[in-house]
Amino acid sequence: MKRINIIKSILYTSTIVLGVSCTNLDEEVLDGVVLKETGGTVNTASLLKTANEGLRGFQDQDKMFALDEMSTDALVGPTRGGDWDDAAKWRQLHNHTWAPDNIEIRNAWNSLLSQVYNCNLVIENGTAGQIIEARFLRAFYYYNVIDLFGQVPYREAGSAVESDPKVWTRQEATAFVISELEAIIGNLPARIINDASLVNKDAAHFLLAKLYLNKGVFNAVDPAGPYTFDAADMTKVVTNVDAINSSLATDYWDNFKPTNNTSPEIIFSSKNVRGTSGGGIQSRWRMGMHYQQTPDGWNGFATVAEYYNRFNPNDRRIKNSDQYIINAFGNNVGFQVGQMKNGKNRDAEGKDKDANGVAYTNLPAGTINLKDRKGNLLIFTPALKLVISDAKAIESAGIRSQKYIPDEADLGAPENDYVLMRYSDALLMKAEAILRGGSGINDPVKLAQLVTRTNVAGTVPTTLAAIYTERGKELWFEGWRRNDMVRFGKYLEARELKTYVSANKYILFPIPADALFNANIKQNPGY
């Protein structure tokens, strides 16, 4: 019996998805999957679970997150002495100098399309309820392929796995995903209170709004523009946002705390269970944190000062200094700059035990100035270079970030669910769509709440420029920055650490080299 291992390795899976010829398909089945066409059965429940768990790929600091944020004006991964170079892959992303061999580009492609493959198996073999759920998940994964890569490989139902997938153009793929969502949305369940990780009707409306908002980009003859936004498409954005049954959380940080599943604002998420999953989300507090801090970090990524300086210093979205956070971690959650303090029961060197191995219990958190590993005061500075050679700056250069409130109970496998869609994003999409010609009326109360909960005096954004600025503040490090910069024509522009205008080809990422074994796929222009 011919058997196909779906998840033995990402590279092997991608060769199936992308149609790379494979002469030996008699692989050991590690997940119990045997194709029907070979006389066996398909464990669709297992595949659907895998497709849902695939959403955790967005939690990691690499793959889709790196492409969506590192390639923008917000996030940078500098080389720190001999650390964090990784064959220059992070600097390539920020500087727009990547090539088809950048491993994060390949991994993002493989990650997205391997889950499309799992969804396809469920769609061809599952129950009615499973099929509806899989069609939504496939649409979400396809959306990201459209956004990042343009062209999209696909398989017609019943096609042999040995055959090369066909390929949609960006326009064809966009039309397909819209038609899929509109076909299934009536059969999707309402969002369940306290668990937005389950596929739901509101999530479909959100994704449709996102597709219609970007349709002018996705349908453009030249991916780099100019873009034309059709008024009818913008009205579709408004209609879909109005159909979402949601509200804003009173506190911005309710969306990112360990119990964030209770936030009414989260429309769709990737579920984590303390102690058993969620390892990737720890990157949101470890990727830039210093080794001596609480939680201890990896001393890597940083925020570009130019981006940080757009915020009011008192904006609660970048500085949650609630006392319980200071008591537990020593420093605010959000962006961190300046002198870092000790965390709970830690001394200036970040140690939690004295020389005799006795645990500290009488060190007030947030009161003792932390030091780096060489004994210098640990002061995070805005000044930043892509290659840092100064011994002191290696550990201190760059503003650091924590988008999620660390889970004290388990810092490595926390309870925080990962937010994929938020109602604040939907409200800003609607406001933008109306300014681009869509028919509809904004909700002044909700938009006012969006502004007032920032804890700074502000006004509701009423221009496209103001919407763009507000999206950068509201949605920092949530995976939308590249998408926004492209749509507003800002992505290729010069900025603080990339002092030149990028070539038009960088508006899309290249197709990874191993995918080009499929004769139906052509490399994106310019690569």
Short mmCIF file of C-alpha atoms in Angstrom, two decimals:
data_model
loop_
_atom_site.label_atom_id
_atom_site.label_comp_id
_atom_site.label_asym_id
_atom_site.label_seq_id
_atom_site.Cartn_x
_atom_site.Cartn_y
_atom_site.Cartn_z
CA MET A 1 0.00 0.00 0.00
CA LYS A 2 1.42 3.41 -0.99
CA ARG A 3 1.70 5.63 2.08
CA ILE A 4 2.58 9.26 2.50
CA ASN A 5 4.02 10.72 5.68
CA ILE A 6 2.49 14.15 6.09
CA ILE A 7 4.64 15.61 8.85
CA LYS A 8 7.87 13.64 8.96
CA SER A 9 9.75 16.74 7.89
CA ILE A 10 8.82 20.14 6.59
CA LEU A 11 11.07 19.81 3.56
CA TYR A 12 9.55 16.48 2.57
CA THR A 13 6.06 17.85 3.06
CA SER A 14 6.86 20.86 0.92
CA THR A 15 8.00 18.65 -1.93
CA ILE A 16 4.59 16.98 -1.90
CA VAL A 17 2.79 20.31 -1.71
CA LEU A 18 4.86 21.94 -4.41
CA GLY A 19 5.02 19.02 -6.74
CA VAL A 20 8.72 18.18 -6.56
CA SER A 21 9.18 14.74 -8.02
CA CYS A 22 9.74 12.05 -5.42
CA THR A 23 10.54 8.51 -6.45
CA ASN A 24 10.06 6.89 -3.04
CA LEU A 25 6.68 7.52 -1.42
CA ASP A 26 6.80 4.43 0.80
CA GLU A 27 7.48 6.42 3.94
CA GLU A 28 6.72 5.31 7.47
CA VAL A 29 3.43 6.77 8.64
CA LEU A 30 4.09 8.73 11.82
CA ASP A 31 0.66 10.32 12.14
CA GLY A 32 -1.65 7.51 11.03
CA VAL A 33 -2.48 9.05 7.65
CA VAL A 34 -3.08 6.76 4.69
CA LEU A 35 -4.61 8.13 1.51
CA LYS A 36 -8.03 6.85 0.48
CA GLU A 37 -6.96 6.54 -3.12
CA THR A 38 -4.60 3.77 -2.05
CA GLY A 39 -7.30 1.77 -0.30
CA GLY A 40 -6.65 3.10 3.20
CA THR A 41 -8.31 5.66 5.47
CA VAL A 42 -7.57 9.25 6.35
CA ASN A 43 -7.54 10.35 9.98
CA THR A 44 -9.20 13.69 9.27
CA ALA A 45 -9.56 14.56 12.96
CA SER A 46 -5.79 14.28 13.37
CA LEU A 47 -5.16 16.31 10.23
CA LEU A 48 -7.56 19.04 11.28
CA LYS A 49 -5.88 19.23 14.67
CA THR A 50 -2.52 19.56 12.90
CA ALA A 51 -3.90 22.32 10.67
CA ASN A 52 -5.10 24.22 13.74
CA GLU A 53 -1.82 23.70 15.57
CA GLY A 54 -0.06 24.98 12.45
CA LEU A 55 -1.27 28.44 13.46
CA ARG A 56 1.37 28.31 16.17
CA GLY A 57 3.88 28.86 13.38
CA PHE A 58 2.88 32.53 13.53
CA GLN A 59 3.97 32.70 17.18
CA ASP A 60 7.63 32.02 16.54
CA GLN A 61 10.11 34.85 16.01
CA ASP A 62 11.03 33.47 12.58
CA LYS A 63 9.11 32.47 9.42
CA MET A 64 5.98 34.59 8.87
CA PHE A 65 6.63 36.93 11.80
CA ALA A 66 10.13 37.71 10.55
CA LEU A 67 8.89 38.38 7.01
CA ASP A 68 5.97 40.51 8.20
CA GLU A 69 7.85 42.57 10.81
CA MET A 70 11.62 42.28 10.34
CA SER A 71 11.34 43.53 6.75
CA THR A 72 9.68 46.77 7.93
CA ASP A 73 10.58 49.92 9.81
CA ALA A 74 9.59 48.39 13.17
CA LEU A 75 11.88 45.47 14.00
CA VAL A 76 15.54 44.69 13.39
CA GLY A 77 17.80 41.75 14.18
CA PRO A 78 21.31 43.19 14.47
CA THR A 79 24.44 41.09 14.54
CA ARG A 80 25.86 41.45 18.06
CA GLY A 81 29.54 40.66 17.93
CA GLY A 82 29.69 36.98 17.06
CA ASP A 83 26.06 36.42 17.99
CA TRP A 84 22.84 36.71 16.01
CA ASP A 85 24.43 36.77 12.59
CA ASP A 86 22.85 33.53 11.30
CA ALA A 87 24.33 33.93 7.82
CA ALA A 88 23.02 37.53 7.78
CA LYS A 89 19.42 36.36 7.31
CA TRP A 90 17.97 38.89 9.76
CA ARG A 91 19.91 41.82 8.31
CA GLN A 92 18.92 40.75 4.80
CA LEU A 93 15.26 40.90 5.76
CA HIS A 94 15.51 44.35 7.31
CA ASN A 95 17.72 45.77 4.54
CA HIS A 96 15.77 44.24 1.63
CA THR A 97 18.80 42.37 0.34
CA TRP A 98 17.42 38.86 0.58
CA ALA A 99 17.70 36.20 -2.12
CA PRO A 100 15.76 32.96 -2.77
CA ASP A 101 18.12 31.08 -0.43
CA ASN A 102 17.09 33.01 2.70
CA ILE A 103 16.00 30.23 5.02
CA GLU A 104 13.21 32.20 6.70
CA ILE A 105 11.58 32.80 3.31
CA ARG A 106 11.77 29.09 2.52
CA ASN A 107 10.48 28.12 5.95
CA ALA A 108 7.52 30.48 5.70
CA TRP A 109 6.58 29.06 2.28
CA ASN A 110 6.85 25.50 3.53
CA SER A 111 4.99 26.19 6.76
CA LEU A 112 2.01 27.80 5.03
CA LEU A 113 1.66 25.30 2.20
CA SER A 114 2.16 22.21 4.34
CA GLN A 115 -0.93 23.28 6.28
CA VAL A 116 -2.81 23.90 3.02
CA TYR A 117 -2.02 20.29 2.15
CA ASN A 118 -3.40 19.06 5.47
CA CYS A 119 -6.55 21.11 4.93
CA ASN A 120 -6.97 19.68 1.44
CA LEU A 121 -6.92 16.14 2.81
CA VAL A 122 -9.62 17.04 5.30
CA ILE A 123 -11.70 18.77 2.62
CA GLU A 124 -11.54 15.70 0.39
CA ASN A 125 -12.18 13.13 3.11
CA GLY A 126 -13.79 14.76 6.15
CA THR A 127 -17.24 15.20 7.58
CA ALA A 128 -19.34 18.24 6.71
CA GLY A 129 -18.29 20.10 9.86
CA GLN A 130 -14.63 19.24 9.40
CA ILE A 131 -14.72 20.39 5.79
CA ILE A 132 -16.15 23.81 6.67
CA GLU A 133 -13.46 24.34 9.32
CA ALA A 134 -10.70 23.17 6.98
CA ARG A 135 -11.91 25.48 4.21
CA PHE A 136 -11.61 28.47 6.52
CA LEU A 137 -8.14 27.47 7.71
CA ARG A 138 -7.02 26.88 4.13
CA ALA A 139 -8.32 30.33 3.20
CA PHE A 140 -6.30 31.87 6.04
CA TYR A 141 -3.10 30.09 5.00
CA TYR A 142 -3.72 30.96 1.35
CA TYR A 143 -4.23 34.62 2.28
CA ASN A 144 -0.72 34.72 3.71
CA VAL A 145 0.77 33.06 0.63
CA ILE A 146 -1.00 35.62 -1.58
CA ASP A 147 0.27 38.48 0.54
CA LEU A 148 3.88 37.35 0.84
CA PHE A 149 4.57 35.52 -2.40
CA GLY A 150 1.90 36.51 -4.95
CA GLN A 151 1.40 33.33 -6.92
CA VAL A 152 -0.17 30.33 -5.22
CA PRO A 153 0.17 26.60 -6.06
CA TYR A 154 -3.00 24.55 -5.72
CA ARG A 155 -4.33 21.08 -6.39
CA GLU A 156 -7.64 20.19 -7.92
CA ALA A 157 -9.67 17.71 -5.90
CA GLY A 158 -8.69 14.14 -6.64
CA SER A 159 -5.44 14.99 -8.41
CA ALA A 160 -2.55 12.57 -7.94
CA VAL A 161 0.02 13.60 -5.35
CA GLU A 162 2.82 12.82 -7.82
CA SER A 163 1.60 15.44 -10.31
CA ASP A 164 2.76 19.04 -10.27
CA PRO A 165 0.28 21.43 -8.66
CA LYS A 166 -1.20 24.09 -10.87
CA VAL A 167 -0.57 27.73 -10.01
CA TRP A 168 -2.97 30.62 -9.53
CA THR A 169 -1.94 34.16 -10.30
CA ARG A 170 -2.30 36.58 -7.43
CA GLN A 171 -5.57 37.82 -8.87
CA GLU A 172 -6.96 34.29 -9.34
CA ALA A 173 -5.96 33.22 -5.84
CA THR A 174 -7.57 36.31 -4.32
CA ALA A 175 -10.82 35.66 -6.15
CA PHE A 176 -10.79 32.01 -5.06
CA VAL A 177 -10.22 32.75 -1.38
CA ILE A 178 -12.94 35.40 -1.36
CA SER A 179 -15.38 33.01 -3.03
CA GLU A 180 -14.49 30.26 -0.54
CA LEU A 181 -15.10 32.45 2.49
CA GLU A 182 -18.35 33.83 1.12
CA ALA A 183 -19.53 30.29 0.36
CA ILE A 184 -18.91 28.93 3.86
CA ILE A 185 -19.53 31.92 6.10
CA GLY A 186 -23.21 31.13 6.56
CA ASN A 187 -22.32 27.70 7.92
CA LEU A 188 -19.65 28.82 10.36
CA PRO A 189 -20.54 28.95 14.07
CA ALA A 190 -20.71 32.12 16.10
CA ARG A 191 -17.61 33.01 18.07
CA ILE A 192 -17.61 31.34 21.48
CA ILE A 193 -17.10 33.57 24.50
CA ASN A 194 -13.67 33.05 26.08
CA ASP A 195 -12.28 30.93 23.23
CA ALA A 196 -11.54 32.70 19.95
CA SER A 197 -9.24 29.86 18.89
CA LEU A 198 -12.21 28.00 17.39
CA VAL A 199 -12.98 28.81 13.75
CA ASN A 200 -15.90 31.21 13.73
CA LYS A 201 -18.08 33.50 11.64
CA ASP A 202 -16.49 36.72 12.94
CA ALA A 203 -13.05 35.48 11.87
CA ALA A 204 -14.35 34.87 8.35
CA HIS A 205 -15.80 38.39 8.19
CA PHE A 206 -12.47 39.78 9.41
CA LEU A 207 -10.51 37.85 6.79
CA LEU A 208 -12.92 38.93 4.05
CA ALA A 209 -12.49 42.55 5.15
CA LYS A 210 -8.72 42.12 4.99
CA LEU A 211 -8.96 40.62 1.49
CA TYR A 212 -11.23 43.34 0.12
CA LEU A 213 -9.09 46.06 1.71
CA ASN A 214 -5.98 44.68 -0.01
CA LYS A 215 -7.68 43.65 -3.25
CA GLY A 216 -6.34 46.73 -5.01
CA VAL A 217 -2.82 45.62 -4.07
CA PHE A 218 -3.36 41.97 -4.94
CA ASN A 219 -4.95 42.76 -8.32
CA ALA A 220 -2.42 45.38 -9.40
CA VAL A 221 -0.64 44.72 -12.70
CA ASP A 222 2.65 45.63 -11.01
CA PRO A 223 2.85 44.27 -7.44
CA ALA A 224 4.71 47.46 -6.48
CA GLY A 225 1.83 49.63 -7.65
CA PRO A 226 0.26 51.98 -8.33
CA TYR A 227 -2.82 50.61 -6.55
CA THR A 228 -6.46 51.40 -7.30
CA PHE A 229 -8.99 50.78 -4.55
CA ASP A 230 -12.44 50.15 -5.94
CA ALA A 231 -15.27 51.78 -4.00
CA ALA A 232 -17.35 48.60 -4.17
CA ASP A 233 -14.51 46.62 -2.58
CA MET A 234 -14.17 49.22 0.15
CA THR A 235 -17.90 48.97 0.85
CA LYS A 236 -17.41 45.21 1.22
CA VAL A 237 -14.82 45.97 3.90
CA VAL A 238 -17.36 48.09 5.76
CA THR A 239 -20.09 45.47 5.41
CA ASN A 240 -17.91 42.68 6.75
CA VAL A 241 -16.62 44.72 9.69
CA ASP A 242 -20.17 45.73 10.57
CA ALA A 243 -21.11 42.03 10.63
CA ILE A 244 -18.53 41.26 13.32
CA ASN A 245 -20.09 40.81 16.75
CA SER A 246 -17.33 42.14 18.99
CA SER A 247 -16.26 44.97 21.26
CA LEU A 248 -13.04 46.54 22.47
CA ALA A 249 -11.38 45.44 25.68
CA THR A 250 -11.37 48.13 28.35
CA ASP A 251 -7.60 47.78 28.75
CA TYR A 252 -5.34 47.34 25.74
CA TRP A 253 -3.22 44.81 27.66
CA ASP A 254 -6.20 42.54 28.32
CA ASN A 255 -5.48 41.25 24.81
CA PHE A 256 -2.00 40.05 25.74
CA LYS A 257 -2.17 38.81 29.32
CA PRO A 258 -1.97 35.09 30.20
CA THR A 259 -5.77 34.95 30.48
CA ASN A 260 -6.31 36.92 27.26
CA ASN A 261 -8.87 34.36 26.08
CA THR A 262 -11.37 36.39 28.14
CA SER A 263 -10.88 39.53 26.05
CA PRO A 264 -13.98 40.33 23.94
CA GLU A 265 -11.71 42.00 21.38
CA ILE A 266 -9.92 38.89 20.13
CA ILE A 267 -11.66 37.55 17.05
CA PHE A 268 -9.34 34.67 16.19
CA SER A 269 -6.35 33.23 18.03
CA SER A 270 -3.98 30.32 18.30
CA LYS A 271 -4.70 28.52 21.56
CA ASN A 272 -2.01 27.76 24.11
CA VAL A 273 -2.35 25.63 27.22
CA ARG A 274 0.02 26.31 30.11
CA GLY A 275 2.68 23.65 30.48
CA THR A 276 1.80 21.75 27.31
CA SER A 277 2.01 24.18 24.36
CA GLY A 278 2.80 27.75 23.45
CA GLY A 279 6.57 27.48 23.46
CA GLY A 280 6.84 29.80 20.49
CA ILE A 281 5.00 32.70 22.09
CA GLN A 282 7.75 33.09 24.68
CA SER A 283 9.73 34.73 21.88
CA ARG A 284 7.53 37.80 22.33
CA TRP A 285 9.25 38.47 25.65
CA ARG A 286 12.58 36.68 25.19
CA MET A 287 13.74 37.71 21.69
CA GLY A 288 15.09 41.08 22.87
CA MET A 289 15.34 40.70 26.63
CA HIS A 290 18.77 40.58 28.26
CA TYR A 291 20.10 37.44 29.89
CA GLN A 292 19.93 39.04 33.37
CA GLN A 293 16.34 40.21 33.16
CA THR A 294 13.14 38.58 34.37
CA PRO A 295 12.17 36.73 32.26
CA ASP A 296 15.69 36.11 31.02
CA GLY A 297 16.06 36.61 27.29
CA TRP A 298 18.16 36.03 24.21
CA ASN A 299 19.50 39.58 23.72
CA GLY A 300 18.61 39.67 20.05
CA PHE A 301 15.94 41.69 18.28
CA ALA A 302 15.33 45.39 18.86
CA THR A 303 12.93 48.14 17.88
CA VAL A 304 14.09 50.87 15.56
CA ALA A 305 14.18 54.25 17.33
CA GLU A 306 12.48 55.97 14.41
CA TYR A 307 9.47 53.71 14.93
CA TYR A 308 9.44 54.00 18.72
CA ASN A 309 9.64 57.79 18.60
CA ARG A 310 6.24 58.00 16.88
CA PHE A 311 4.61 57.06 20.18
CA ASN A 312 3.81 59.44 23.00
CA PRO A 313 6.09 58.27 25.86
CA ASN A 314 3.00 57.88 28.07
CA ASP A 315 1.09 55.75 25.56
CA ARG A 316 -0.12 52.72 27.52
CA ARG A 317 0.29 50.55 24.43
CA ILE A 318 4.06 50.75 24.79
CA LYS A 319 4.42 51.02 28.56
CA ASN A 320 2.34 48.93 30.94
CA SER A 321 3.86 49.74 34.33
CA ASP A 322 1.14 48.25 36.53
CA GLN A 323 2.50 47.46 39.97
CA TYR A 324 2.00 43.71 39.69
CA ILE A 325 4.16 43.72 36.54
CA ILE A 326 6.93 45.68 38.26
CA ASN A 327 6.69 43.37 41.28
CA ALA A 328 7.07 40.30 39.11
CA PHE A 329 9.50 41.43 36.43
CA GLY A 330 11.16 44.63 37.57
CA ASN A 331 10.42 46.57 34.37
CA ASN A 332 7.38 47.61 32.37
CA VAL A 333 5.90 45.43 29.64
CA GLY A 334 5.90 46.97 26.16
CA PHE A 335 8.99 48.76 24.90
CA GLN A 336 11.98 48.99 27.24
CA VAL A 337 14.60 51.74 27.07
CA GLY A 338 16.95 53.11 29.73
CA GLN A 339 18.19 51.54 32.97
CA MET A 340 16.82 48.04 33.54
CA LYS A 341 15.87 46.92 37.04
CA ASN A 342 15.95 43.61 38.87
CA GLY A 343 13.03 41.23 38.68
CA LYS A 344 11.41 39.29 41.50
CA ASN A 345 14.07 38.18 44.03
CA ARG A 346 16.99 38.87 41.69
CA ASP A 347 20.12 40.86 42.38
CA ALA A 348 21.93 43.33 40.13
CA GLU A 349 23.60 40.52 38.17
CA GLY A 350 20.28 38.82 37.60
CA LYS A 351 21.09 36.02 40.04
CA ASP A 352 18.30 34.51 42.12
CA LYS A 353 20.62 32.78 44.62
CA ASP A 354 23.56 34.02 46.65
CA ALA A 355 27.05 32.50 46.69
CA ASN A 356 25.88 29.87 49.16
CA GLY A 357 23.01 28.77 46.95
CA VAL A 358 20.39 30.40 49.16
CA ALA A 359 17.46 31.89 47.25
CA TYR A 360 16.93 35.62 47.57
CA THR A 361 13.59 36.47 49.15
CA ASN A 362 14.11 40.03 50.34
CA LEU A 363 15.11 41.89 47.18
CA PRO A 364 12.31 44.27 46.16
CA ALA A 365 11.73 43.88 42.43
CA GLY A 366 12.27 46.98 40.33
CA THR A 367 14.57 48.72 42.80
CA ILE A 368 18.06 47.45 41.96
CA ASN A 369 19.85 48.53 38.80
CA LEU A 370 20.70 45.50 36.67
CA LYS A 371 24.17 45.05 35.20
CA ASP A 372 25.30 43.30 32.06
CA ARG A 373 27.61 40.29 32.09
CA LYS A 374 30.71 42.49 32.29
CA GLY A 375 29.46 44.47 35.27
CA ASN A 376 28.32 47.56 33.35
CA LEU A 377 24.95 49.07 34.17
CA LEU A 378 22.38 47.55 31.81
CA ILE A 379 21.02 50.60 30.00
CA PHE A 380 19.13 49.97 26.76
CA THR A 381 19.91 52.76 24.29
CA PRO A 382 17.95 53.80 21.17
CA ALA A 383 21.16 54.05 19.13
CA LEU A 384 21.50 50.99 16.94
CA LYS A 385 23.55 49.60 14.08
CA LEU A 386 22.97 46.51 11.98
CA VAL A 387 26.41 45.19 12.96
CA ILE A 388 27.41 45.92 16.55
CA SER A 389 31.06 45.46 17.47
CA ASP A 390 31.45 47.66 20.56
CA ALA A 391 31.73 45.29 23.52
CA LYS A 392 29.38 47.28 25.75
CA ALA A 393 26.83 48.03 23.03
CA ILE A 394 26.53 44.33 22.15
CA GLU A 395 24.41 43.85 25.26
CA SER A 396 22.77 47.27 25.52
CA ALA A 397 22.12 48.65 22.04
CA GLY A 398 18.53 48.90 20.94
CA ILE A 399 15.08 49.38 22.45
CA ARG A 400 13.65 46.01 23.52
CA SER A 401 10.05 44.82 23.45
CA GLN A 402 7.53 42.57 25.18
CA LYS A 403 4.22 42.44 23.35
CA TYR A 404 2.71 39.85 25.68
CA ILE A 405 2.64 39.91 29.48
CA PRO A 406 4.82 36.97 30.56
CA ASP A 407 3.03 34.12 32.30
CA GLU A 408 4.68 33.85 35.72
CA ALA A 409 3.36 30.31 36.16
CA ASP A 410 5.24 29.01 33.10
CA LEU A 411 7.51 31.34 31.16
CA GLY A 412 8.45 28.63 28.65
CA ALA A 413 5.02 27.16 27.88
CA PRO A 414 2.64 29.96 28.86
CA GLU A 415 -1.13 30.29 28.87
CA ASN A 416 -1.30 33.38 26.61
CA ASP A 417 -3.19 32.67 23.42
CA TYR A 418 -1.58 34.16 20.31
CA VAL A 419 -3.71 36.89 18.74
CA LEU A 420 -4.28 36.54 15.00
CA MET A 421 -7.24 38.92 14.57
CA ARG A 422 -8.40 41.80 16.78
CA TYR A 423 -11.48 44.02 16.64
CA SER A 424 -9.39 47.19 16.88
CA ASP A 425 -7.79 46.19 13.57
CA ALA A 426 -11.26 45.71 12.08
CA LEU A 427 -12.39 49.19 13.20
CA LEU A 428 -9.30 50.76 11.65
CA MET A 429 -9.83 48.78 8.44
CA LYS A 430 -13.38 50.13 8.24
CA ALA A 431 -12.24 53.71 8.82
CA GLU A 432 -9.62 53.34 6.11
CA ALA A 433 -12.08 51.78 3.67
CA ILE A 434 -14.52 54.68 4.11
CA LEU A 435 -11.72 57.14 3.42
CA ARG A 436 -10.89 55.15 0.28
CA GLY A 437 -14.44 55.56 -1.05
CA GLY A 438 -16.45 52.89 0.73
CA SER A 439 -20.03 53.53 1.83
CA GLY A 440 -20.67 53.43 5.55
CA ILE A 441 -20.52 55.31 8.82
CA ASN A 442 -17.86 54.90 11.49
CA ASP A 443 -18.85 54.26 15.07
CA PRO A 444 -17.59 57.37 16.89
CA VAL A 445 -17.98 55.79 20.34
CA LYS A 446 -15.82 52.77 19.50
CA LEU A 447 -13.16 54.83 17.74
CA ALA A 448 -13.07 57.23 20.67
CA GLN A 449 -12.57 54.28 23.04
CA LEU A 450 -9.72 53.06 20.82
CA VAL A 451 -8.02 56.42 21.32
CA THR A 452 -8.83 57.10 24.98
CA ARG A 453 -7.64 53.76 26.31
CA THR A 454 -4.10 54.68 25.19
CA ASN A 455 -3.91 56.94 28.28
CA VAL A 456 -2.81 59.96 26.22
CA ALA A 457 -4.74 62.86 24.78
CA GLY A 458 -5.54 62.18 21.16
CA THR A 459 -8.08 62.49 18.41
CA VAL A 460 -9.88 59.94 16.29
CA PRO A 461 -7.92 59.49 13.01
CA THR A 462 -9.79 61.11 10.13
CA THR A 463 -7.24 60.96 7.29
CA LEU A 464 -5.46 58.09 5.57
CA ALA A 465 -2.13 59.35 6.93
CA ALA A 466 -3.56 59.33 10.46
CA ILE A 467 -4.98 55.83 9.96
CA TYR A 468 -1.57 54.59 8.84
CA THR A 469 0.11 56.12 11.88
CA GLU A 470 -2.52 54.72 14.23
CA ARG A 471 -2.24 51.22 12.78
CA GLY A 472 1.51 51.30 13.41
CA LYS A 473 0.89 52.18 17.06
CA GLU A 474 -2.09 49.95 17.76
CA LEU A 475 -0.88 46.79 16.01
CA TRP A 476 2.85 46.81 16.68
CA PHE A 477 4.47 43.39 16.26
CA GLU A 478 1.16 41.67 15.45
CA GLY A 479 2.20 40.65 11.94
CA TRP A 480 0.47 43.39 9.92
CA ARG A 481 3.20 46.00 9.51
CA ARG A 482 4.49 44.85 6.11
CA ASN A 483 0.96 44.49 4.77
CA ASP A 484 0.11 48.03 5.88
CA MET A 485 3.32 49.56 4.55
CA VAL A 486 2.76 47.98 1.14
CA ARG A 487 -0.85 49.14 0.90
CA PHE A 488 0.09 52.70 1.89
CA GLY A 489 3.06 52.80 -0.50
CA LYS A 490 5.68 53.02 2.27
CA TYR A 491 7.36 49.63 2.20
CA LEU A 492 10.13 50.33 -0.31
CA GLU A 493 10.97 53.78 1.03
CA ALA A 494 14.23 54.68 2.78
CA ARG A 495 14.20 54.63 6.58
CA GLU A 496 16.55 54.84 9.56
CA LEU A 497 18.66 51.71 9.04
CA LYS A 498 17.83 51.23 5.35
CA THR A 499 18.88 54.53 3.85
CA TYR A 500 17.89 53.77 0.25
CA VAL A 501 14.76 53.06 -1.75
CA SER A 502 14.41 49.34 -2.37
CA ALA A 503 13.99 47.87 -5.84
CA ASN A 504 10.40 47.04 -6.81
CA LYS A 505 11.10 43.30 -6.72
CA TYR A 506 11.24 43.37 -2.91
CA ILE A 507 7.52 44.05 -2.68
CA LEU A 508 7.16 40.25 -2.95
CA PHE A 509 9.38 37.54 -1.56
CA PRO A 510 11.05 35.12 -3.97
CA ILE A 511 9.80 31.60 -4.54
CA PRO A 512 12.22 29.21 -2.75
CA ALA A 513 14.52 27.34 -5.08
CA ASP A 514 13.23 23.84 -4.32
CA ALA A 515 9.68 24.91 -5.20
CA LEU A 516 10.80 25.70 -8.74
CA PHE A 517 11.05 22.00 -9.55
CA ASN A 518 7.35 22.41 -10.25
CA ALA A 519 7.35 23.47 -13.89
CA ASN A 520 4.15 25.45 -13.35
CA ILE A 521 5.82 27.87 -10.92
CA LYS A 522 7.93 30.72 -12.22
CA GLN A 523 10.24 32.80 -10.08
CA ASN A 524 8.87 36.20 -9.08
CA PRO A 525 10.20 39.04 -11.27
CA GLY A 526 13.66 40.36 -10.46
CA TYR A 527 15.02 37.32 -8.60
#
